[in-house]
XYZ file of C-alpha atoms in Angstrom:
467
model
C -4.811 -11.643 -2.393
C -3.294 -13.753 -4.989
C 0.519 -14.827 -5.060
C 1.121 -12.596 -8.075
C -0.347 -9.564 -6.470
C 1.300 -10.247 -3.336
C 4.803 -10.503 -5.164
C 4.027 -7.428 -7.171
C 2.984 -5.441 -4.161
C 5.952 -6.592 -2.037
C 8.406 -5.341 -4.573
C 10.080 -8.685 -5.010
C 9.849 -8.552 -8.776
C 10.384 -4.725 -9.007
C 13.611 -4.038 -10.976
C 15.111 -1.488 -13.416
C 13.932 1.450 -11.017
C 16.741 4.023 -12.045
C 16.626 5.661 -15.565
C 20.170 5.852 -17.022
C 19.028 9.378 -18.233
C 18.585 10.544 -14.679
C 22.204 9.574 -13.693
C 23.526 11.019 -17.096
C 21.922 14.289 -16.264
C 23.104 14.466 -12.671
C 26.771 13.824 -14.013
C 26.285 16.675 -16.464
C 25.528 19.040 -13.561
C 28.594 17.551 -11.744
C 30.789 18.078 -14.735
C 29.729 21.697 -15.034
C 30.195 22.241 -11.364
C 33.695 20.623 -11.341
C 34.799 22.560 -14.369
C 33.587 25.812 -12.915
C 35.327 25.185 -9.631
C 38.686 24.453 -11.355
C 38.509 27.777 -13.398
C 37.659 29.735 -10.359
C 40.262 28.295 -8.299
C 42.914 28.839 -10.814
C 41.648 32.268 -12.268
C 40.333 33.857 -9.418
C 42.274 32.612 -6.293
C 45.543 31.683 -8.306
C 45.740 28.286 -6.772
C 48.416 26.003 -8.442
C 46.731 22.741 -9.171
C 47.254 19.908 -11.590
C 45.141 21.506 -14.353
C 45.764 19.020 -17.094
C 45.261 15.998 -14.946
C 42.136 17.471 -13.458
C 40.827 18.175 -16.916
C 41.448 14.765 -17.920
C 39.457 13.485 -15.052
C 36.489 15.711 -15.858
C 36.867 14.642 -19.429
C 36.426 11.013 -18.429
C 32.971 11.862 -17.070
C 32.198 13.790 -20.223
C 33.131 10.778 -22.472
C 31.016 8.373 -20.198
C 27.919 10.776 -20.502
C 28.496 10.647 -24.556
C 28.949 6.952 -24.505
C 25.764 6.480 -22.544
C 23.890 8.891 -24.844
C 24.836 7.310 -27.956
C 25.199 3.701 -26.904
C 21.745 3.361 -25.019
C 18.238 4.264 -25.748
C 16.949 7.441 -24.019
C 14.376 5.168 -21.809
C 17.153 2.644 -20.745
C 16.438 1.560 -17.065
C 19.409 0.448 -15.255
C 19.331 -3.012 -13.213
C 20.521 -2.798 -9.765
C 24.011 -4.075 -10.757
C 24.308 -1.567 -13.538
C 23.353 1.317 -11.345
C 25.730 0.355 -8.755
C 28.555 0.220 -11.494
C 27.711 3.719 -12.608
C 27.763 5.037 -9.150
C 30.985 3.344 -8.353
C 32.256 5.156 -11.392
C 31.111 8.460 -10.268
C 32.640 7.866 -6.853
C 36.055 7.105 -8.249
C 35.986 10.002 -10.630
C 35.184 12.360 -7.894
C 37.808 10.856 -5.665
C 40.494 11.188 -8.297
C 39.540 14.734 -8.771
C 39.654 15.305 -5.020
C 43.101 13.548 -4.973
C 44.292 16.093 -7.317
C 42.938 19.129 -5.615
C 43.792 18.697 -2.030
C 41.931 15.771 -0.491
C 40.042 16.621 2.647
C 41.587 20.192 2.492
C 38.959 20.728 -0.403
C 35.804 21.758 1.021
C 34.021 19.847 -2.119
C 35.072 16.702 -0.418
C 31.468 16.510 0.995
C 30.079 15.604 -2.303
C 31.405 12.052 -1.854
C 28.191 11.648 0.274
C 26.053 11.953 -3.065
C 26.651 8.406 -4.716
C 25.889 6.715 -1.397
C 22.823 8.753 -0.680
C 21.508 8.104 -4.068
C 22.078 4.230 -3.723
C 20.244 4.148 -0.347
C 16.975 5.596 -1.998
C 16.782 3.344 -4.858
C 19.120 0.441 -4.743
C 19.219 -2.801 -2.768
C 20.726 -2.832 0.708
C 23.849 -4.903 -0.356
C 24.606 -2.355 -3.062
C 24.359 0.577 -0.689
C 26.511 -1.222 1.979
C 29.266 -1.773 -0.889
C 29.108 1.800 -1.873
C 29.263 2.972 1.594
C 32.410 0.948 2.605
C 34.011 2.072 -0.964
C 33.377 5.676 0.015
C 34.768 5.146 3.445
C 37.848 3.590 2.120
C 38.437 6.332 -0.346
C 37.795 9.231 2.021
C 40.414 7.598 4.384
C 42.877 7.125 1.366
C 42.661 10.724 0.228
C 42.819 12.107 3.688
C 46.334 10.768 3.855
C 47.467 10.776 0.254
C 46.656 14.040 -2.101
C 48.311 16.658 -4.076
C 48.201 19.893 -2.053
C 46.617 23.071 -2.787
C 49.319 25.782 -3.396
C 48.851 29.405 -3.826
C 50.811 31.539 -6.306
C 52.815 32.679 -3.367
C 54.011 29.282 -2.567
C 51.720 28.740 0.549
C 50.413 25.335 0.919
C 46.601 25.395 1.833
C 46.254 22.688 4.646
C 43.965 22.493 7.461
C 45.496 21.780 10.917
C 45.697 18.097 11.696
C 42.938 18.230 14.308
C 40.596 19.819 11.764
C 41.490 17.381 9.121
C 40.812 14.518 11.516
C 37.378 16.311 12.469
C 36.418 16.511 9.041
C 37.075 12.961 8.309
C 35.194 11.917 11.252
C 32.361 14.068 10.294
C 32.208 12.830 6.704
C 32.253 9.227 7.856
C 29.307 10.055 10.315
C 27.436 11.977 7.701
C 27.870 9.077 5.254
C 26.440 6.628 7.510
C 23.635 8.952 8.858
C 22.382 10.211 5.621
C 22.525 6.701 4.115
C 20.653 5.417 6.766
C 18.129 8.243 7.038
C 17.368 8.361 3.223
C 16.922 4.525 3.220
C 14.640 4.551 6.194
C 12.337 7.144 4.673
C 12.494 5.461 1.296
C 11.563 2.259 2.873
C 8.533 3.712 4.720
C 7.355 5.391 1.739
C 7.562 2.224 -0.243
C 5.849 0.295 2.321
C 2.945 3.078 2.558
C 2.439 2.860 -1.355
C 2.517 -0.856 -1.360
C 0.040 -0.888 1.571
C -2.302 1.846 -0.121
C -2.020 -0.356 -3.527
C -3.033 -3.241 -1.506
C -5.979 -1.346 -0.136
C -7.064 -0.329 -3.532
C -6.934 -3.891 -4.837
C -8.950 -5.078 -1.981
C -11.606 -2.245 -2.592
C -11.689 -2.724 -6.201
C -12.502 -6.396 -5.818
C -15.215 -5.843 -3.185
C -16.672 -3.213 -5.438
C -16.799 -5.522 -8.306
C -18.430 -8.245 -6.191
C -21.192 -5.807 -4.804
C -21.810 -4.354 -8.324
C -22.264 -7.835 -9.758
C -24.418 -8.981 -7.031
C -26.497 -5.683 -7.443
C -26.932 -6.442 -11.110
C -27.941 -10.053 -10.670
C -30.621 -9.051 -8.012
C -31.906 -6.054 -9.931
C -32.063 -8.169 -13.138
C -34.079 -10.802 -11.620
C -36.256 -8.404 -9.788
C -36.984 -6.272 -12.991
C -37.516 -9.154 -15.244
C -39.599 -11.364 -12.795
C -42.845 -9.868 -13.607
C -42.645 -10.113 -17.481
C -41.343 -13.755 -17.417
C -44.100 -14.684 -15.125
C -46.472 -13.088 -17.510
C -44.765 -14.827 -20.363
C -45.068 -18.179 -18.414
C -48.827 -17.792 -17.520
C -49.765 -16.640 -21.015
C -47.806 -19.637 -22.706
C -49.694 -22.125 -20.035
C -53.325 -20.587 -21.338
C -52.142 -21.097 -25.035
C -50.990 -24.478 -24.531
C -54.478 -25.521 -23.150
C -56.491 -23.662 -25.976
C -54.116 -25.154 -28.617
C -54.566 -28.693 -27.509
C -56.221 -29.739 -30.751
C -53.568 -27.818 -33.008
C -50.357 -29.808 -32.525
C -48.353 -27.417 -34.719
C -49.154 -24.305 -32.604
C -49.060 -26.311 -29.508
C -45.180 -27.025 -29.979
C -44.694 -23.226 -30.407
C -46.519 -22.419 -27.137
C -44.468 -25.271 -25.389
C -41.335 -23.756 -26.712
C -42.190 -20.282 -25.397
C -42.932 -21.861 -21.911
C -39.516 -23.759 -21.903
C -37.531 -20.559 -22.882
C -39.281 -18.597 -20.100
C -38.140 -21.328 -17.731
C -34.598 -21.244 -19.135
C -34.504 -17.470 -18.827
C -35.559 -17.941 -15.008
C -32.713 -20.407 -14.546
C -30.077 -17.994 -16.421
C -31.097 -15.290 -13.962
C -30.432 -17.299 -11.048
C -26.899 -17.827 -12.127
C -25.605 -14.816 -13.608
C -26.581 -11.263 -14.687
C -26.059 -8.958 -17.655
C -26.308 -5.035 -17.977
C -29.054 -3.926 -15.613
C -29.827 -1.404 -13.003
C -28.343 -0.705 -9.700
C -30.793 -2.072 -6.996
C -31.203 0.654 -4.469
C -32.512 -1.944 -2.090
C -28.915 -3.481 -2.035
C -27.409 -0.047 -1.507
C -29.210 0.488 1.597
C -29.772 -2.036 4.335
C -30.279 -1.896 8.229
C -27.040 -1.865 10.169
C -27.362 -5.238 11.452
C -27.717 -6.886 7.719
C -24.501 -5.101 6.918
C -22.612 -6.280 9.905
C -23.911 -9.965 9.392
C -22.851 -9.868 5.883
C -19.452 -8.668 6.813
C -19.110 -11.608 9.531
C -20.658 -14.329 7.366
C -17.386 -15.819 6.047
C -16.087 -16.235 9.367
C -19.280 -17.605 11.451
C -18.543 -21.184 10.775
C -14.851 -21.430 11.549
C -15.269 -23.254 14.801
C -15.559 -19.915 17.007
C -18.919 -18.635 18.569
C -19.674 -15.334 17.039
C -22.138 -13.414 19.100
C -24.222 -10.429 17.921
C -25.784 -7.798 20.214
C -27.829 -5.303 18.404
C -29.448 -2.549 20.661
C -30.081 1.224 20.662
C -28.363 3.527 23.200
C -30.596 5.319 25.716
C -33.131 7.790 23.975
C -32.392 6.515 20.484
C -34.961 5.544 18.041
C -35.729 1.703 18.494
C -35.574 1.327 14.713
C -32.279 0.125 13.208
C -30.793 2.750 11.203
C -30.671 1.844 7.181
C -27.073 2.748 6.054
C -25.234 2.694 2.960
C -24.117 -0.888 1.983
C -20.807 0.377 0.901
C -17.897 -1.987 0.057
C -15.329 -0.205 1.889
C -17.395 -0.630 5.039
C -18.337 -4.247 4.455
C -14.616 -5.257 3.657
C -13.239 -3.295 6.463
C -15.288 -4.863 9.049
C -14.876 -8.312 7.587
C -10.990 -7.635 7.982
C -11.517 -6.659 11.723
C -13.897 -9.586 12.368
C -11.380 -12.112 10.655
C -8.584 -10.880 12.991
C -10.815 -11.354 16.077
C -11.666 -14.878 15.045
C -8.106 -15.751 14.116
C -6.777 -14.855 17.677
C -9.845 -15.633 19.807
C -9.950 -18.705 22.075
C -13.334 -19.628 21.250
C -15.650 -16.588 21.485
C -15.965 -13.221 19.558
C -18.780 -10.504 20.418
C -19.973 -7.919 18.044
C -21.924 -5.017 19.803
C -23.882 -2.824 17.274
C -25.253 0.225 19.056
C -26.614 3.536 17.862
C -27.902 6.956 18.884
C -29.366 9.996 17.116
C -25.981 11.179 16.016
C -23.636 8.219 16.221
C -23.491 4.545 15.064
C -21.008 2.243 16.953
C -19.584 -1.097 16.509
C -17.443 -2.824 18.954
C -15.700 -6.094 18.084
C -13.998 -8.107 20.971
C -12.467 -11.395 21.472
C -11.381 -13.786 24.382
C -7.759 -14.067 23.208
C -4.672 -12.622 24.572
C -5.191 -8.955 23.077
C -2.813 -6.499 21.464
C 0.848 -6.380 22.534
C 1.323 -3.121 24.586
C 4.337 -2.540 22.454
C 2.475 -2.145 19.081
C -1.004 -1.120 20.218
C -0.192 2.640 19.654
C 1.006 1.750 16.007
C -1.774 -0.481 15.049
C -3.004 0.396 11.573
C 0.540 1.163 10.255
C 1.397 -1.378 7.533
C 3.453 -4.417 8.400
C 2.835 -4.375 12.079
C 2.701 -8.130 12.604
C 3.528 -9.134 16.213
C 0.227 -10.626 16.866
C 0.718 -13.476 14.792
C 1.754 -16.493 16.922
C -0.385 -18.867 18.933
C 0.493 -20.094 22.383
C 2.545 -23.086 21.113
C 4.509 -20.580 18.660
C 2.834 -21.805 15.539
C 2.273 -19.063 12.863
C -1.394 -18.161 12.682
C -3.211 -19.447 9.596
C -3.891 -16.885 7.069
C -0.956 -14.638 8.084
C 1.705 -15.735 5.810
C 0.971 -12.561 3.561
C 1.704 -8.952 3.808
C 0.370 -8.337 7.379
C -1.843 -5.578 5.826
C -5.190 -6.721 7.205
C -5.555 -4.013 9.954
C -4.011 -1.424 7.840
C -6.554 -2.015 4.933
C -9.514 -2.335 7.373
C -8.407 0.960 9.119
C -7.756 2.791 5.847
C -11.299 1.629 4.330
C -13.322 2.488 7.348
C -11.605 5.948 7.814
C -12.369 6.447 4.259
C -16.113 5.937 4.887
C -15.824 8.622 7.931
C -15.223 6.192 10.668
C -13.098 6.609 13.828
C -11.118 3.514 15.136
C -9.599 2.729 18.351
C -7.746 -0.301 19.504
C -7.456 -1.633 23.027
C -7.484 -4.572 25.263
C -10.465 -5.709 27.635
C -9.614 -5.285 31.284
C -12.175 -8.035 32.018
C -10.512 -11.215 33.651
C -8.999 -13.354 31.106
C -5.716 -14.529 29.853
C -2.410 -13.070 30.491
C -1.418 -10.678 27.741
C 2.022 -10.667 25.982
C 3.422 -8.597 28.665
C 2.121 -10.682 31.292
C -0.622 -8.387 32.569
C -4.118 -9.686 32.704
C -6.482 -8.984 29.763
C -9.742 -10.275 28.407
C -8.763 -9.861 24.775
C -8.687 -7.322 21.939
C -11.233 -4.575 21.416
C -11.596 -2.791 18.299
C -14.313 0.058 18.216
C -15.501 1.712 15.153
C -17.776 4.790 15.354
C -19.477 6.921 12.566
C -21.353 10.116 12.823
C -24.862 8.975 11.495
C -24.952 11.492 8.567
C -21.662 9.572 7.240
C -23.670 6.367 6.873
C -27.199 7.103 6.204
C -28.188 7.286 2.542
C -27.599 10.825 1.457
C -30.736 12.701 1.377
C -32.789 9.779 2.272
C -34.751 9.157 5.565
C -35.029 5.716 7.052
C -38.828 5.530 6.577
C -39.071 6.856 2.958
C -39.297 5.206 -0.487
C -36.046 4.568 -2.010
C -37.400 5.770 -5.431
C -36.861 4.160 -9.025
C -33.678 2.174 -9.597
C -31.181 3.926 -11.667
C -29.027 2.839 -14.487
C -25.401 1.988 -13.454
C -23.314 4.682 -15.268
C -20.129 3.046 -15.064
C -21.147 -0.461 -16.340
C -19.569 -1.312 -19.661
């Protein structure tokens, strides 16, 4: 994955998430609610409040919305700093209104939680902390200093001191809890979305490589016979035209151009047909192709290919799908990276199941994360014995997530465990023989749909999606 893709997925360059129109719309709802609450309190319940001052505070919010509407384009997106300022404005406006209407004796004081919760979902952590501290300060101030709510009979509506203190504590706890919960959920959703985007990029890259390889091979295969015929006929013409130099030059030109076409086909391909031989291969060929980039990295990679009891001795021909190759390649890379010297790949099959087991002789998976392997950003298995960071693990830590997602998409079931054979001490001090990853498919999920292993593949078909 390129550095640009890495930064894009990690969100280090993602800004301007919040649209100004979104905050303006929410503020219109808040203004409407505040106006209705004031009217009901005065007209229905005959509560004496500073209506003029309260109306002025509501009017300020209306003016802010009008300024936003006329001064900025409708598609304006706010930076983190700008969004923070607008949320601080909303927090102060609401707090002034609560100050004029009883402080914490007003049940609508709970709306102070709204700006902080919004910040937790879309803004940076420092902005959320700032807004949280501001909200805590404001809640504390209006709990002590506020204009009381007075009925028409002169009765002051005030909660008992114990209830006021409880309401203050409840607001503080709710503020912290909701902000933390909203941020945690949002962070997990963003992490999953980023991981899925990385998976799609990896699959797309593998698909393009597979399609290109298929086009090149199919083009060379399809044009091999006519080019050989041209070459043969041009050679015969050169012999017959030896006494006619003017025509002999044309025959030699035809022969040289046929050779040139052969060389071009070896290096590149153009629009062609999808070679079914490349879409269908024995299981061993697919596994060895997945392992090929990691077989010459100083580690011994051993393959054991055999049928289970009672199974057909002939290897099953499976679909050579990009997600299968890329997923297995990530698992094999992980095993090679963390092995001491040896990686074993066992490929077995029965009449109903195809199994691949990848094991290494390293320290195995940490017991603390083995149940969460496959989730994005689980990166505990990245240090060697001397504490150095493993090569190739400076990125997003999404290798196992991508592999698991791609393979499950193909119908596979994955399990992660540690071998119990004698070996190294694991991360927790218990003896283990290294990590073991088992991948299993129902046979129907991998075999070429509607195609038996021993029947002809049929005529190559044009690639419909090739431009």
